[in-house]
Coordinates of C-alpha atoms and ligand atoms in Angstrom, one line a residue:
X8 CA -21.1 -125.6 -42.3
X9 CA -23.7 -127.1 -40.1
X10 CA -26.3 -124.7 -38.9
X11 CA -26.7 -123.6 -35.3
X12 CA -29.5 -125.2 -32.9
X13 CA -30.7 -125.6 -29.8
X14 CA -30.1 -129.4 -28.5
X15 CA -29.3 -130.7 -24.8
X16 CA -25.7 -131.2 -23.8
X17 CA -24.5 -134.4 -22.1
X18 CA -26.1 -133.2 -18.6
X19 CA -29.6 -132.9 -20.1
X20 CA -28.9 -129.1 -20.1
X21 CA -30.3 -127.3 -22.9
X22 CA -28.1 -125.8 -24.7
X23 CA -27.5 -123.0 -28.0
X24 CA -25.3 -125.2 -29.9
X25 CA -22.9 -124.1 -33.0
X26 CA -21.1 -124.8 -36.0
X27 CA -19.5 -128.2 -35.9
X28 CA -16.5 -126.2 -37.7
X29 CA -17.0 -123.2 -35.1
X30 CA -13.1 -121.9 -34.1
X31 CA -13.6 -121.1 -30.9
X32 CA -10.5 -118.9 -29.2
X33 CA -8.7 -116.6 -27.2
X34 CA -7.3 -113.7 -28.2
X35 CA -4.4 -111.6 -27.0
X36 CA -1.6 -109.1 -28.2
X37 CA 2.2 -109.0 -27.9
X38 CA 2.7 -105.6 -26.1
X39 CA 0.2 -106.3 -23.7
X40 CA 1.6 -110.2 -22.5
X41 CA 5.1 -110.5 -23.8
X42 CA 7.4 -108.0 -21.7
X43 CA 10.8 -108.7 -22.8
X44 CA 11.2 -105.4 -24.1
X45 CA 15.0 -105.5 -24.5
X46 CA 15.7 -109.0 -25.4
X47 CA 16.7 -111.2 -27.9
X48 CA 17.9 -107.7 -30.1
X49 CA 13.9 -106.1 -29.8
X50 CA 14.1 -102.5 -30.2
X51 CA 11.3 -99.7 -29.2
X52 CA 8.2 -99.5 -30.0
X53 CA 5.7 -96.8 -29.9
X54 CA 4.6 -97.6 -27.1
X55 CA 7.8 -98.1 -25.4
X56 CA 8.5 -94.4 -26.0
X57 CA 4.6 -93.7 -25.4
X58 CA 4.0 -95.4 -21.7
X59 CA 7.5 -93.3 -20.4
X60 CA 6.1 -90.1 -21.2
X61 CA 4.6 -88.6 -17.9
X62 CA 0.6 -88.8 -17.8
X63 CA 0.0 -90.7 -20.9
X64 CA -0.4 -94.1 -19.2
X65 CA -2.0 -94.8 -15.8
X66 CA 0.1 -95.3 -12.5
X67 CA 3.1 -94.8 -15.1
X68 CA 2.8 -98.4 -16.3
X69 CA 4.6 -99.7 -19.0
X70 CA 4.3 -103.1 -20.7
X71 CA 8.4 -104.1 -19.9
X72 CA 7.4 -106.9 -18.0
X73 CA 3.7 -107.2 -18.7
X74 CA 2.7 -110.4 -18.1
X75 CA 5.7 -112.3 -18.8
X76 CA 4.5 -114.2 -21.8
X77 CA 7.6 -113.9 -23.9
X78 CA 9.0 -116.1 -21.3
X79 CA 5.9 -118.2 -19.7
X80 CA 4.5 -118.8 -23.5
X81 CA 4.5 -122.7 -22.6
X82 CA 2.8 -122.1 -19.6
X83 CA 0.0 -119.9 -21.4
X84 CA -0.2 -122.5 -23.6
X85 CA -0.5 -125.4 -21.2
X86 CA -3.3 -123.1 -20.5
X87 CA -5.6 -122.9 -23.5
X88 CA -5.3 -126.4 -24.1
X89 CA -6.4 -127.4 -20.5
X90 CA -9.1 -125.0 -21.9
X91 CA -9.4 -127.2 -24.9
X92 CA -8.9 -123.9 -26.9
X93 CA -9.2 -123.8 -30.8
X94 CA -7.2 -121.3 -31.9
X95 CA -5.0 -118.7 -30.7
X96 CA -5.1 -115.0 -32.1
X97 CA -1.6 -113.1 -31.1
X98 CA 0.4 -110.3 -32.6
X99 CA 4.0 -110.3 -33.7
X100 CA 6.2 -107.3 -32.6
X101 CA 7.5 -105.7 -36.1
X102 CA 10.5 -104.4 -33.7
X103 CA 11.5 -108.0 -32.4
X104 CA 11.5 -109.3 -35.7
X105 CA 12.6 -105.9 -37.9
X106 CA 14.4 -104.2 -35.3
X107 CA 16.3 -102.2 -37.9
X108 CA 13.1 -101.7 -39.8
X109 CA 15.0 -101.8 -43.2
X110 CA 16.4 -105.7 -42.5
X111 CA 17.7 -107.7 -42.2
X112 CA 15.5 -109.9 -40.0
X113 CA 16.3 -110.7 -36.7
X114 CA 16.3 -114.6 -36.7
X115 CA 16.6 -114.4 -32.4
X116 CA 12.8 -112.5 -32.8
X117 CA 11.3 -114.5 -35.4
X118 CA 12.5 -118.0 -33.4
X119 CA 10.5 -116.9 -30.7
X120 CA 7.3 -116.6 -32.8
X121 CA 8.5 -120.2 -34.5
X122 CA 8.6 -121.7 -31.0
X123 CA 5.3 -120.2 -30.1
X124 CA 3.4 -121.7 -32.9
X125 CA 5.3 -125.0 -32.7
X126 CA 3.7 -125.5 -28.7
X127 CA 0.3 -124.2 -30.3
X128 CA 0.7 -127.2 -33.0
X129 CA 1.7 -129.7 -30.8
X130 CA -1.8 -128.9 -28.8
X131 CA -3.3 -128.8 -31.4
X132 CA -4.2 -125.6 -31.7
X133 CA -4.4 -123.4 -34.5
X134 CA -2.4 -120.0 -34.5
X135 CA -3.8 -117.3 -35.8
X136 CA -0.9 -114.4 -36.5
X137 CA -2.0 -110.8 -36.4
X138 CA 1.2 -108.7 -38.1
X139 CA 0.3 -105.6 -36.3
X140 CA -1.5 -104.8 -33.1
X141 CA -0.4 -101.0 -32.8
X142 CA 3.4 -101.2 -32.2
X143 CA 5.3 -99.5 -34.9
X144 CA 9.1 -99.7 -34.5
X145 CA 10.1 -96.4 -33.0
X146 CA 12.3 -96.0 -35.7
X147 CA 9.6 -95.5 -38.0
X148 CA 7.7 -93.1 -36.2
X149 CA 10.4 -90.5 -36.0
X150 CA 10.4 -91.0 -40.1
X151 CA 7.0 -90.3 -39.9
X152 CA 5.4 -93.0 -39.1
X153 CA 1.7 -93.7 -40.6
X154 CA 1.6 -90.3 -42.3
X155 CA 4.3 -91.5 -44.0
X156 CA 3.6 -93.4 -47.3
X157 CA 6.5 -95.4 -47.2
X158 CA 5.8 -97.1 -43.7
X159 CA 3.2 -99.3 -45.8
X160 CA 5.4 -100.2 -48.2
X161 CA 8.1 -101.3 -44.8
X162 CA 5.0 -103.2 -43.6
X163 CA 4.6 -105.3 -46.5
X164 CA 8.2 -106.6 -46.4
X165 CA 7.4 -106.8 -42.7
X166 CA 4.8 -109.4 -43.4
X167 CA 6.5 -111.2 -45.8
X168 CA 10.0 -111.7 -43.7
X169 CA 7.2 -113.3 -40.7
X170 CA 5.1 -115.0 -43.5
X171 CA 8.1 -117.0 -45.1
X172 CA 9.3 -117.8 -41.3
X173 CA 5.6 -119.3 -39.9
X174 CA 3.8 -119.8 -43.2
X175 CA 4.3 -123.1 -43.3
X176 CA 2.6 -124.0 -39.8
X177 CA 0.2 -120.7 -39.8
X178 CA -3.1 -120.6 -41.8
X179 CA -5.0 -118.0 -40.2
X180 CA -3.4 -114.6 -41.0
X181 CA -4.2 -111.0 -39.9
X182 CA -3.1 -107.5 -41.0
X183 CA -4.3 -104.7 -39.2
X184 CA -5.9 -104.9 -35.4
X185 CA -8.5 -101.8 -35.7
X186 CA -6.8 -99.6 -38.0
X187 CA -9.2 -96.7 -36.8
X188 CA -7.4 -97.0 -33.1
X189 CA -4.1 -96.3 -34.8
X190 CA -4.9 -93.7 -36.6
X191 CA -7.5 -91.8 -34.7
X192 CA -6.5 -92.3 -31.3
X193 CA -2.9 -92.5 -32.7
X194 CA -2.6 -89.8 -34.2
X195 CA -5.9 -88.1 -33.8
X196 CA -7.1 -87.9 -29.9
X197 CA -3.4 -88.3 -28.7
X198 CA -4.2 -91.1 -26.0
X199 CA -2.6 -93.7 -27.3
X200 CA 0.7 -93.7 -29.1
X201 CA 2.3 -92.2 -30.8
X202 CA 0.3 -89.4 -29.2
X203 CA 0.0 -86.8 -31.9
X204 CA -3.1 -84.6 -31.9
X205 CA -3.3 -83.7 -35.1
X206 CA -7.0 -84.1 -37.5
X207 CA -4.8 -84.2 -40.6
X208 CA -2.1 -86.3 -39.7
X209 CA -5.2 -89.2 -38.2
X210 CA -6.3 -89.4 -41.9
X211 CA -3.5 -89.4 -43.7
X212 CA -2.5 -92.6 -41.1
X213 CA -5.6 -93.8 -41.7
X214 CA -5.3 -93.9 -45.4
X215 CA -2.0 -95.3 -44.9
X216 CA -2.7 -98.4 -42.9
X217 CA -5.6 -99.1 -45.3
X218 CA -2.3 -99.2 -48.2
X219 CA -0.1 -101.0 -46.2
X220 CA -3.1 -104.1 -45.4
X221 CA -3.5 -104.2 -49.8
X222 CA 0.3 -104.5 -49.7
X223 CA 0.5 -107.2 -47.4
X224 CA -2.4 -108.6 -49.0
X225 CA 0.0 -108.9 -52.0
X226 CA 2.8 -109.8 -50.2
X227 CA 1.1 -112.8 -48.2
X228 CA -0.5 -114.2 -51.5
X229 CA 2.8 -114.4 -52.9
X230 CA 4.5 -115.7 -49.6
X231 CA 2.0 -118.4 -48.3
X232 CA 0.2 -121.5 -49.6
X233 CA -2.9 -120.9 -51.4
X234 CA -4.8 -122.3 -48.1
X235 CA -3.7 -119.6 -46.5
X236 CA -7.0 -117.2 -44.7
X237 CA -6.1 -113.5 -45.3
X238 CA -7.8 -111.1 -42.8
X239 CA -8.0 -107.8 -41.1
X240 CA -9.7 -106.7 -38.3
X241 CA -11.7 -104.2 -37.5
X242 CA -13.5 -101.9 -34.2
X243 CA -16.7 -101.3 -36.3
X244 CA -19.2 -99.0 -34.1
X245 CA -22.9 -100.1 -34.1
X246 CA -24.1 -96.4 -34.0
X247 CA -27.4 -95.3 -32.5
X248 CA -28.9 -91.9 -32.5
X249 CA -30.3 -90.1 -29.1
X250 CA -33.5 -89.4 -31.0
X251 CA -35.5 -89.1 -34.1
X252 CA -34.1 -85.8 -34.8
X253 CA -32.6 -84.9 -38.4
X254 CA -29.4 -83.6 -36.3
X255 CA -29.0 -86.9 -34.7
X256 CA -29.6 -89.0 -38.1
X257 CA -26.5 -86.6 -39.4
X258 CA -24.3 -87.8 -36.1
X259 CA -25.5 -91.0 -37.4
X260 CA -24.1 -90.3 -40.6
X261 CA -20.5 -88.8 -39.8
X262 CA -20.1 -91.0 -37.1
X263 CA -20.6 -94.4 -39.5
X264 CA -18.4 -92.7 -41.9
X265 CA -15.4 -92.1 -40.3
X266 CA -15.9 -95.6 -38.3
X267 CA -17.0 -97.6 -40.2
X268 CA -17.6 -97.1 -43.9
X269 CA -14.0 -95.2 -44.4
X270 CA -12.8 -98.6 -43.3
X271 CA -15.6 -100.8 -45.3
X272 CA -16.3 -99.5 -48.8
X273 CA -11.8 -99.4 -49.7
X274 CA -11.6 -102.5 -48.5
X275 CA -14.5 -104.5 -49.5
X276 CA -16.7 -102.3 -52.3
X277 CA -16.1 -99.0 -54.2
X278 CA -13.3 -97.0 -52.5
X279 CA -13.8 -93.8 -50.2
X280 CA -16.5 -92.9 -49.1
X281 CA -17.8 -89.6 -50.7
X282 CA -19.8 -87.7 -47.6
X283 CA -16.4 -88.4 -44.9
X284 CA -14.2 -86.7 -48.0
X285 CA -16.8 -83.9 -48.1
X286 CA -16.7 -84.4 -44.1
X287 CA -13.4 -83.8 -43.8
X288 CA -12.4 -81.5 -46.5
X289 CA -11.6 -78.5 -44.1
X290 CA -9.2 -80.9 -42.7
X291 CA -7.5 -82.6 -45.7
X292 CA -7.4 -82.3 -49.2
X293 CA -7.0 -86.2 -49.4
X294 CA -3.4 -85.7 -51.7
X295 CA -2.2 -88.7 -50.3
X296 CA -4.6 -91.4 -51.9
X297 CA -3.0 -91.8 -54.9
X298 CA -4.2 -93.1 -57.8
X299 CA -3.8 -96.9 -57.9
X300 CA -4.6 -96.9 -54.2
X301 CA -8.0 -97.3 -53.9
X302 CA -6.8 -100.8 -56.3
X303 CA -4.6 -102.0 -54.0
X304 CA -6.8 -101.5 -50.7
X305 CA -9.7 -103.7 -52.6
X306 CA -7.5 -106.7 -52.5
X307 CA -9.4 -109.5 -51.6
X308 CA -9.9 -111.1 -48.0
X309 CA -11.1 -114.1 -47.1
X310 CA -12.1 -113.2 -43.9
X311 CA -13.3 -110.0 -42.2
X312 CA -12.7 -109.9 -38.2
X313 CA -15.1 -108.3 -36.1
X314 CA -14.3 -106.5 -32.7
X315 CA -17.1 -105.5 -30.4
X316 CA -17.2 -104.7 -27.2
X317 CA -20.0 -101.8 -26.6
X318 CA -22.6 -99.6 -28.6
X319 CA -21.4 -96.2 -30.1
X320 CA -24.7 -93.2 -29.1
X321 CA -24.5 -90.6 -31.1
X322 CA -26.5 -87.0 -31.3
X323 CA -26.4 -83.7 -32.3
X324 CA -24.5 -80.9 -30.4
X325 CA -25.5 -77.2 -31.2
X326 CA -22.6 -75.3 -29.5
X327 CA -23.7 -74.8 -26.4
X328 CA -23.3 -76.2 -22.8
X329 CA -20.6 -79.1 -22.5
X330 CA -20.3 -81.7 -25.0
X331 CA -21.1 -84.9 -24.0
X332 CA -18.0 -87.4 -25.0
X333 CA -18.6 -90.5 -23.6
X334 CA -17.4 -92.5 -27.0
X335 CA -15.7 -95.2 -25.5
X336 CA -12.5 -93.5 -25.0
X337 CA -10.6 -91.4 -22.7
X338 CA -10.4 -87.8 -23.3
X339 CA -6.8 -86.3 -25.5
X340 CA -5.4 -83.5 -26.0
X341 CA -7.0 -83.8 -29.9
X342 CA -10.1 -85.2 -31.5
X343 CA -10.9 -88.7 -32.8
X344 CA -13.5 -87.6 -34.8
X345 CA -12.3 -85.2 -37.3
X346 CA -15.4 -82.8 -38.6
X347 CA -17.3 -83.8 -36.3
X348 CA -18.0 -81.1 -34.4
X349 CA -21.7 -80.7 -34.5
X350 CA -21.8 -84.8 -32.9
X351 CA -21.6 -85.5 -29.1
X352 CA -21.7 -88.8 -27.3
X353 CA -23.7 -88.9 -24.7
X354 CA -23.5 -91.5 -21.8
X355 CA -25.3 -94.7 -22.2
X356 CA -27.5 -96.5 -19.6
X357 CA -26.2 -99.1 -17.5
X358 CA -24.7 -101.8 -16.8
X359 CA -21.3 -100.6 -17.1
X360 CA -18.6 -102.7 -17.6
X361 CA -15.2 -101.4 -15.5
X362 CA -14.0 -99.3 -18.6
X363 CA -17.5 -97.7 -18.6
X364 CA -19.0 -99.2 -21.5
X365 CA -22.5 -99.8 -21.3
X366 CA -23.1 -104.2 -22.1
X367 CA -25.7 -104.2 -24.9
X368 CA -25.2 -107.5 -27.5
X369 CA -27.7 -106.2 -29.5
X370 CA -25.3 -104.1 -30.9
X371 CA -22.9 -107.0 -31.3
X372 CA -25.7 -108.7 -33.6
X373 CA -26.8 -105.4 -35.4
X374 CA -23.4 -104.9 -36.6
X375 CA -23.2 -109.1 -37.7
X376 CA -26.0 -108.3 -39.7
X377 CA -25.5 -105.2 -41.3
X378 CA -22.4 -106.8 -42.7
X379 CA -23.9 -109.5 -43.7
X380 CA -26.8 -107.5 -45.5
X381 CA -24.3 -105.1 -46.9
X382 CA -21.4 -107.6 -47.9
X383 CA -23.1 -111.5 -48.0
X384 CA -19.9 -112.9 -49.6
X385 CA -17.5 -111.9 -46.8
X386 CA -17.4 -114.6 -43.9
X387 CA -16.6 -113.0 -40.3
X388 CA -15.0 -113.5 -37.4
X389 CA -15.2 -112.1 -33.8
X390 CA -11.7 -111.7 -33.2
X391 CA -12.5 -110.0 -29.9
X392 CA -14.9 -109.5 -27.4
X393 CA -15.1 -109.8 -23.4
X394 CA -15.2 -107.1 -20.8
X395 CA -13.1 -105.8 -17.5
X396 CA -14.4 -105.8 -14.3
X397 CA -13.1 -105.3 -10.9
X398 CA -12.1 -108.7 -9.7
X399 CA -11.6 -109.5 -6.7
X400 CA -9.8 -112.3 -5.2
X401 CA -11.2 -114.1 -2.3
X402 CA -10.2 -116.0 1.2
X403 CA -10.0 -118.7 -1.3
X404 CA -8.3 -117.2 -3.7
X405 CA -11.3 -118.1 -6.1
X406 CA -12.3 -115.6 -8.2
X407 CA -16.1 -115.2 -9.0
X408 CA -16.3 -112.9 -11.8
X409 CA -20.1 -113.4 -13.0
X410 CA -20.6 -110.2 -14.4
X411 CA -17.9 -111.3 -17.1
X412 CA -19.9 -114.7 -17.0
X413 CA -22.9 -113.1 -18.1
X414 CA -21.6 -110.6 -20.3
X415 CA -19.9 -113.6 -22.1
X416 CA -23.4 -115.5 -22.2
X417 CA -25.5 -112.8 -23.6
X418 CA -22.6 -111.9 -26.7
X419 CA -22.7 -115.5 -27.2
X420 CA -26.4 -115.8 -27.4
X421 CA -26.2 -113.2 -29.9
X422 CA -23.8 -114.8 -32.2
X423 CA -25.7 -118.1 -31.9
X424 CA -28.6 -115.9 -32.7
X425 CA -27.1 -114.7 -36.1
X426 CA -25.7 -117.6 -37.0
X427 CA -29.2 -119.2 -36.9
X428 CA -30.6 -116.1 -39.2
X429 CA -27.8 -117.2 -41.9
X430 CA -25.0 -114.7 -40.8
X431 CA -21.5 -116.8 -41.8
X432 CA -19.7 -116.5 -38.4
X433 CA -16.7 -118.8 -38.4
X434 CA -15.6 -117.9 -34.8
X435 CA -15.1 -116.3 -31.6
X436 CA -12.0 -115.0 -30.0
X437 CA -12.7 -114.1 -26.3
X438 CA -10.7 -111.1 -25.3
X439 CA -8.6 -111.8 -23.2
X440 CA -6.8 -115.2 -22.5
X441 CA -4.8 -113.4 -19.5
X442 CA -4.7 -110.0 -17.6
X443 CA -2.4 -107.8 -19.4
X444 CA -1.3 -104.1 -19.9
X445 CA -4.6 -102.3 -21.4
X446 CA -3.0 -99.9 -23.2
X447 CA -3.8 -96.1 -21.2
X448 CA -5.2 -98.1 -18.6
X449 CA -1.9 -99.5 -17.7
X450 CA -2.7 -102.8 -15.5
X451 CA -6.0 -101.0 -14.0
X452 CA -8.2 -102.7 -16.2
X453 CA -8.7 -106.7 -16.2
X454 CA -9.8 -108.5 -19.0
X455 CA -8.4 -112.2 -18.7
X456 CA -10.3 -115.1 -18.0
X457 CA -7.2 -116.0 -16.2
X458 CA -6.1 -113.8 -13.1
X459 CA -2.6 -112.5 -13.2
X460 CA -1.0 -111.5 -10.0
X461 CA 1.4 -109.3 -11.5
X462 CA 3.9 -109.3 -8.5
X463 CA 4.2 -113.3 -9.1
X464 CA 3.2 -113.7 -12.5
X465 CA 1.0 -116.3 -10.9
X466 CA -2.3 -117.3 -13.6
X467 CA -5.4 -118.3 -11.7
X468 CA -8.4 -119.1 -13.6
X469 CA -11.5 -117.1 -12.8
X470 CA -15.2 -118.7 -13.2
X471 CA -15.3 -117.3 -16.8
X472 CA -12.3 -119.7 -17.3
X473 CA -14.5 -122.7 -16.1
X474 CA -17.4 -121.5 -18.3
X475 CA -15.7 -121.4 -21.1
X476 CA -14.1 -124.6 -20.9
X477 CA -18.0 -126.0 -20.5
X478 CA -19.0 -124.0 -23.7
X479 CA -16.2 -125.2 -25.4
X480 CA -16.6 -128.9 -24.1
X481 CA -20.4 -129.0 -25.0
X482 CA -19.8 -126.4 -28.2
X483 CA -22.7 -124.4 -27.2
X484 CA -23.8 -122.1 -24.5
X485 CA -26.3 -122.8 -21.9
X486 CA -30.0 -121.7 -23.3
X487 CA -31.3 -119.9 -20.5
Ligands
FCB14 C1 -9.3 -103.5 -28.2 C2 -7.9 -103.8 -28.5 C3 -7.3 -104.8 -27.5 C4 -7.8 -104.5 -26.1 C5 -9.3 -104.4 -26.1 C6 -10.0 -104.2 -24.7 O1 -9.6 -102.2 -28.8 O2 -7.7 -104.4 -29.7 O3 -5.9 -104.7 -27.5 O4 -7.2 -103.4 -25.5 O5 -9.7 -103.4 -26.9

């Protein structure tokens, strides 16, 4: 790998250049583009069920049509390479492809998928298949779902029915998008589905994901060709305390724990962490890791996606007054952050992005480097990042989304930054190629760098669009 430097592009521009083997990319996920909910033998998902309940997503959306992907795919494809995209990161639906959850595969599902990664191909761009991006069959969920142990044992056949169907074409493979979403707002907060507010049951899915990625892991190996790039992904939290205080250092602490290191040290050192079991122990008597699990979690990777969007604050709440809980998320009938109870989060300073997340890269490149410090041999990615913000569409019909422009700039910088201090970054995957359902957000929140009027299903590329394409073109962003 070449390293990255500074050197003018063909205007005489200076520019951060990178990698000559950077992937650069688009990321999106299949509840949020594909609609099609119903077709080709899909059954529900979790969040089928979960968008129809009353007040769980904004404006009542749901993601039946979404943007339309499942049938436009060609056209989103056309796309990214007039973008002169990479790779691709998408998510298969378990319930298109398993929509009887004990088999046999649906081939009408799975041809779909086939079709998809034929177009990226013949573009010449690489897919990169994430198995799961938070839609469990329904089916599964009323058996349990992630509290239930035998959901990752499901998942692993899962991965091997879409393995031996696109392993031949697909390289880059994914487990998990952000475990710690599915379990903890999952099952933990309630705001996303299945909507269970329940401390216990958040761990126990927790622990459960973790087993079914280590099953997959073993079920990939066996399935795909020994080229084949095994990763999962992760929402790690760069956490910051309010203050110097030994209260806040302890927010610190928990906070790290149960986002980060409960996640890390299984999957990439020692097993669980001892201080979140201690943590948690009024919660959970951790029964369900059993013994070989810890084993099976460890399975190597050969990658380790990153996604960042914003900076986590933490400090210490005594009790008294209102706790401060501006972590990111909306508020849920339950709590994310089991034993936590002495930790708020108070707000950040601005900029705000439209979801409310304060833009800070430094946190992007704190949490590269950490990783780096703490696990040199593992070589990330930035499977997402990217922000919403209120576009607006003009007499033109141009839309001039700068904010996004710079926010993209200054996490770029940052990466470019890393990469020069030694940090083994071996892509970006811009979140998002296309508007699409943001999960409680419904269609409120736009992240594409393409427009989507949602009435035509019309894709209009915004100025981030543009500046990508230059980044791309020049591989490297401007240097100013
Ligand atoms: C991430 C999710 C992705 C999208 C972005 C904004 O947590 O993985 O689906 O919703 O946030």
């Amino acid at each position: 790998m070449t390293v990255a430097r500074t050197r003018p592009d063909e205007a005489g521009a200076p520019r951060l250049s990178f990698p000559a083997d950077f992937l650069w990319g688009v990321a999106t996920a299949a509840y949020q583009i594909e609609g099609a909910v119903a077709e080709d033998g899909r059954t529900p998902s979790i969040w089928d069920t979960f968008s129809r309940v009353p007040g769980k997503v904004l404006g009542g959306d749901t993601g039946d049509v979404a943007a339309d992907h499942y049938h436009r795919y060609r056209e989103d494809v056309a796309l990214m390479r007039e973008l002169g995209i990479g790779a691709y990161r998408f998510s298969v639906s378990w319930s298109r492809v398993m929509p009887e959850w004990t088999g046999p595969a649906n081939r009408r599902g799975l041809d779909f998928y086939s079709r998809l990664v034929d177009a990226l191909v013949e573009d010449g761009i690489r897919p990169m298949v994430t198995l799961y991006h938070w839609d469990l069959p329904q089916a599964l969920e009323a058996a349990g779902g992630w509290t239930n142990r035998a959901t990752a044992e499901r998942f692993a056949e899962y991965a091997a029915v879409v393995a031996e169907a696109l392993g031949d074409r697909v390289e880059l493979w994914t487990t998990l998008n952000e475990p710690w979403c599915s379990a903890f707002l999952g099952y933990g907060s309630g705001v996303h589905a299945p909507g269970r507010a329940d401390s216990a049951a958040a761990l126990s899915a927790s622990h459960h994901l973790l087993l079914a990625h280590g099953l997959a892991v073993q079920a990939l190996r066996s399935e795909l060709p020994s080229a084949a790039s095994l990763s999962i992904t992760l929402n790690l939290a760069a956490v910051r305390p309010a203050g110097p205080a030994p209260g806040d250092l302890d927010a610190v602490r928990r906070i790290d724990g149960l986002a980060n290191r409960l996640f890390l040290e299984p999957l990439l050192s020692e097993g669980y962490p001892a201080d979140v079991i201690g943590d948690t122990a009024r919660v959970t008597d951790w029964s369900f890791v059993l013994e070989r699990d810890e084993a099976t979690i460890a399975a190597p990777i050969d990658l380790l996606g990153v996604n960042y969007y914003t900076p986590t604050l933490v400090s210490a709440y005594d009790g008294h007054g209102s706790r401060a809980a501006a972590d990111g998320h909306a508020p849920g009938p339950g709590t994310a952050w089991p034993g936590s109870e002495s930790v708020q989060f108070p707000a950040q300073q601005g900029p705000h992005t439209a979801m409310g997340w304060s833009i800070d890269a430094t946190g992007l490149e704190e949490l590269l480097l950490r990783l780096h410090r703490e696990y040199p041999g593992v070589p990330l990615l930035v499977t997402e990042n990217g922000a919403a913000f209120e576009d607006h569409v003009d007499e033109a019909g141009a839309i001039h989304d700068v904010e996004r422009v710079h926010y993209l700039h200054e996490h770029l910088t940052a990466v470019h930054r890393v990469i020069s201090a030694g940090v083994q970054v071996r892509g970006y995957f811009l979140w998002s190629l296309l508007d699409n359902f943001e999960w409680s957000y419904g269609y409120s929140k736009r992240f594409g760098i393409f427009y989507v009027d949602f009435e035509t299903q019309r894709r209009v590329p915004k100025e981030s669009a543009r500046w990508y394409r230059e980044v791309l073109a020049a591989n490297g962003v401007p240097a100013d």
